[in-house]
Short mmCIF file of C-alpha atoms in Angstrom, two decimals:
data_model
loop_
_atom_site.label_atom_id
_atom_site.label_comp_id
_atom_site.label_asym_id
_atom_site.label_seq_id
_atom_site.Cartn_x
_atom_site.Cartn_y
_atom_site.Cartn_z
CA MET A 644 -26.85 22.39 26.35
CA THR A 645 -24.40 20.62 28.34
CA THR A 646 -20.97 21.17 29.55
CA PRO A 647 -18.49 18.83 28.35
CA SER A 648 -16.53 16.74 30.90
CA PRO A 649 -12.90 17.86 31.47
CA ILE A 650 -10.16 15.50 29.89
CA PRO A 651 -8.55 13.38 32.63
CA SER A 652 -4.96 14.29 33.26
CA TRP A 653 -3.83 10.91 32.68
CA VAL A 654 -4.73 11.05 28.96
CA LEU A 655 -3.52 14.61 28.70
CA TRP A 656 -0.30 14.90 30.18
CA PRO A 657 1.19 11.66 28.38
CA LEU A 658 0.08 13.27 24.66
CA ARG A 659 1.91 16.72 25.67
CA GLY A 660 4.85 14.86 26.68
CA LEU A 661 4.79 12.59 23.39
CA ALA A 662 4.10 15.64 21.45
CA THR A 663 6.93 17.49 23.17
CA ALA A 664 9.52 14.73 22.92
CA HIS A 665 8.47 14.32 19.24
CA LEU A 666 8.87 17.79 18.41
CA ALA A 667 12.39 17.79 20.09
CA GLY A 668 13.36 14.89 18.34
CA VAL A 669 12.31 16.94 14.89
CA LEU A 670 14.17 19.89 16.00
CA ALA A 671 17.18 17.64 16.44
CA GLN A 672 16.81 16.14 13.21
CA ALA A 673 17.00 19.40 11.61
CA ALA A 674 20.13 20.35 13.67
CA LEU A 675 21.88 17.05 12.79
CA ALA A 676 20.76 17.41 9.23
CA GLY A 677 22.50 21.00 9.10
CA LEU A 678 25.86 19.60 10.71
CA PHE A 679 25.84 16.94 8.53
CA VAL A 680 25.70 19.10 5.10
CA THR A 681 28.33 21.62 6.56
CA GLY A 682 30.54 18.62 6.36
CA ASP A 683 30.26 16.53 9.74
CA VAL A 684 29.50 13.25 7.66
CA ASP A 685 29.70 11.18 11.02
CA LEU A 686 26.42 12.79 11.71
CA LEU A 687 24.31 11.29 9.44
CA ALA A 688 24.32 8.09 11.28
CA TRP A 689 22.72 10.04 14.36
CA HIS A 690 20.34 11.69 12.03
CA ARG A 691 19.48 8.24 10.77
CA ASP A 692 19.42 6.85 14.47
CA ASN A 693 17.29 9.97 15.60
CA ALA A 694 14.95 9.71 13.00
CA GLY A 695 13.81 6.13 14.19
CA VAL A 696 13.67 7.06 18.00
CA THR A 697 11.50 10.33 16.76
CA HIS A 698 9.30 8.22 14.47
CA SER A 699 8.48 5.95 17.42
CA LEU A 700 7.57 8.70 19.72
CA LEU A 701 5.17 9.80 17.14
CA TYR A 702 3.57 6.43 16.93
CA LEU A 703 3.09 6.73 20.86
CA GLN A 704 1.67 10.26 20.23
CA LEU A 705 -0.67 8.60 17.83
CA LEU A 706 -1.94 6.22 20.66
CA ALA A 707 -2.10 9.01 23.20
CA ALA A 708 -4.39 11.00 20.73
CA VAL A 709 -6.69 7.91 20.30
CA LEU A 710 -6.85 7.63 24.16
CA LEU A 711 -8.03 11.40 24.30
CA TRP A 712 -10.50 10.72 21.65
CA ARG A 713 -11.74 7.51 23.27
CA PRO A 714 -11.96 6.73 26.15
CA ALA A 715 -11.34 10.41 27.20
CA ARG A 716 -14.17 11.74 25.00
CA GLY A 717 -11.86 14.58 23.41
CA PRO A 718 -11.93 15.68 20.01
CA LEU A 719 -11.24 13.40 16.90
CA TRP A 720 -9.11 15.99 14.93
CA PRO A 721 -5.59 14.98 16.92
CA VAL A 722 -6.03 11.60 15.94
CA LEU A 723 -6.52 12.58 12.39
CA ALA A 724 -3.65 15.24 12.65
CA SER A 725 -1.27 12.68 14.31
CA LEU A 726 -1.78 10.20 11.38
CA GLY A 727 -1.34 12.87 8.74
CA ILE A 728 1.98 13.88 10.32
CA VAL A 729 2.77 9.84 10.74
CA ALA A 730 2.14 9.90 6.98
CA ALA A 731 4.27 12.97 6.24
CA GLU A 732 7.25 11.58 8.30
CA THR A 733 7.16 8.01 6.71
CA ALA A 734 7.27 9.65 3.52
CA GLN A 735 10.13 11.84 5.07
CA VAL A 736 12.04 8.48 6.13
CA ALA A 737 11.58 6.98 2.64
CA LEU A 738 12.81 9.95 0.72
CA GLY A 739 15.95 10.47 3.12
CA GLN A 740 16.82 6.65 2.33
CA TRP A 741 16.25 7.41 -1.26
CA ARG A 742 18.48 10.69 -1.03
CA VAL A 743 16.12 12.63 -2.71
CA ILE A 744 17.07 15.75 -0.88
CA ALA A 745 14.85 18.30 -3.18
CA LEU A 746 12.02 16.94 -1.46
CA HIS A 747 13.42 15.60 1.90
CA PHE A 748 14.23 19.15 3.04
CA PRO A 749 11.01 21.11 2.18
CA LEU A 750 8.78 18.15 3.71
CA GLY A 751 11.26 18.14 6.93
CA MET A 752 10.25 21.89 7.27
CA ALA A 753 6.54 21.01 6.91
CA VAL A 754 6.66 18.23 9.47
CA PHE A 755 8.51 20.37 12.11
CA GLY A 756 5.76 23.11 11.58
CA LEU A 757 2.92 20.64 11.69
CA SER A 758 4.53 19.12 15.01
CA ALA A 759 4.89 22.63 16.53
CA VAL A 760 1.45 23.79 15.99
CA PHE A 761 0.19 20.22 17.52
CA THR A 762 2.48 20.27 20.52
CA ALA A 763 1.36 24.23 21.02
CA TRP A 764 -2.30 22.86 20.81
CA THR A 765 -1.65 20.39 23.43
CA TRP A 766 -0.56 22.81 26.01
CA ARG A 767 -3.29 24.95 25.33
CA PHE A 768 -6.06 22.22 25.33
CA GLY A 769 -7.97 21.90 28.50
CA ARG A 770 -7.79 25.65 29.51
CA GLY A 771 -11.01 27.44 28.94
CA SER A 772 -12.09 27.77 25.60
CA ALA A 773 -8.80 26.53 23.67
CA ALA A 774 -10.10 23.08 23.08
#
């Protein structure tokens, strides 16, 4: 049985940073939405703009996950998980633009949960048996 080679830091640290930045953007989305629904209507534009930045960070996270898989020979599932979050977040953006709030809110909570789990994994990966 061979021991897997360690994942190079040039792959792992960008994935960690991008996943963390994306999670921060998702948290900001929730805060901005909460403030908007309490009456500060100017924050809807901030919510929209932050969605674009956050979604862009997610695509960079996906790229970093692909680099973790190939060429770094890491697991495939972070790519698939990132693709799943891309799909959910794309639906989230569309539902927000269409003002389908009954689905937009719960999907936003799901995106937050999935992003939090993914980000936590990136910080555990590469430390002993956490892979």
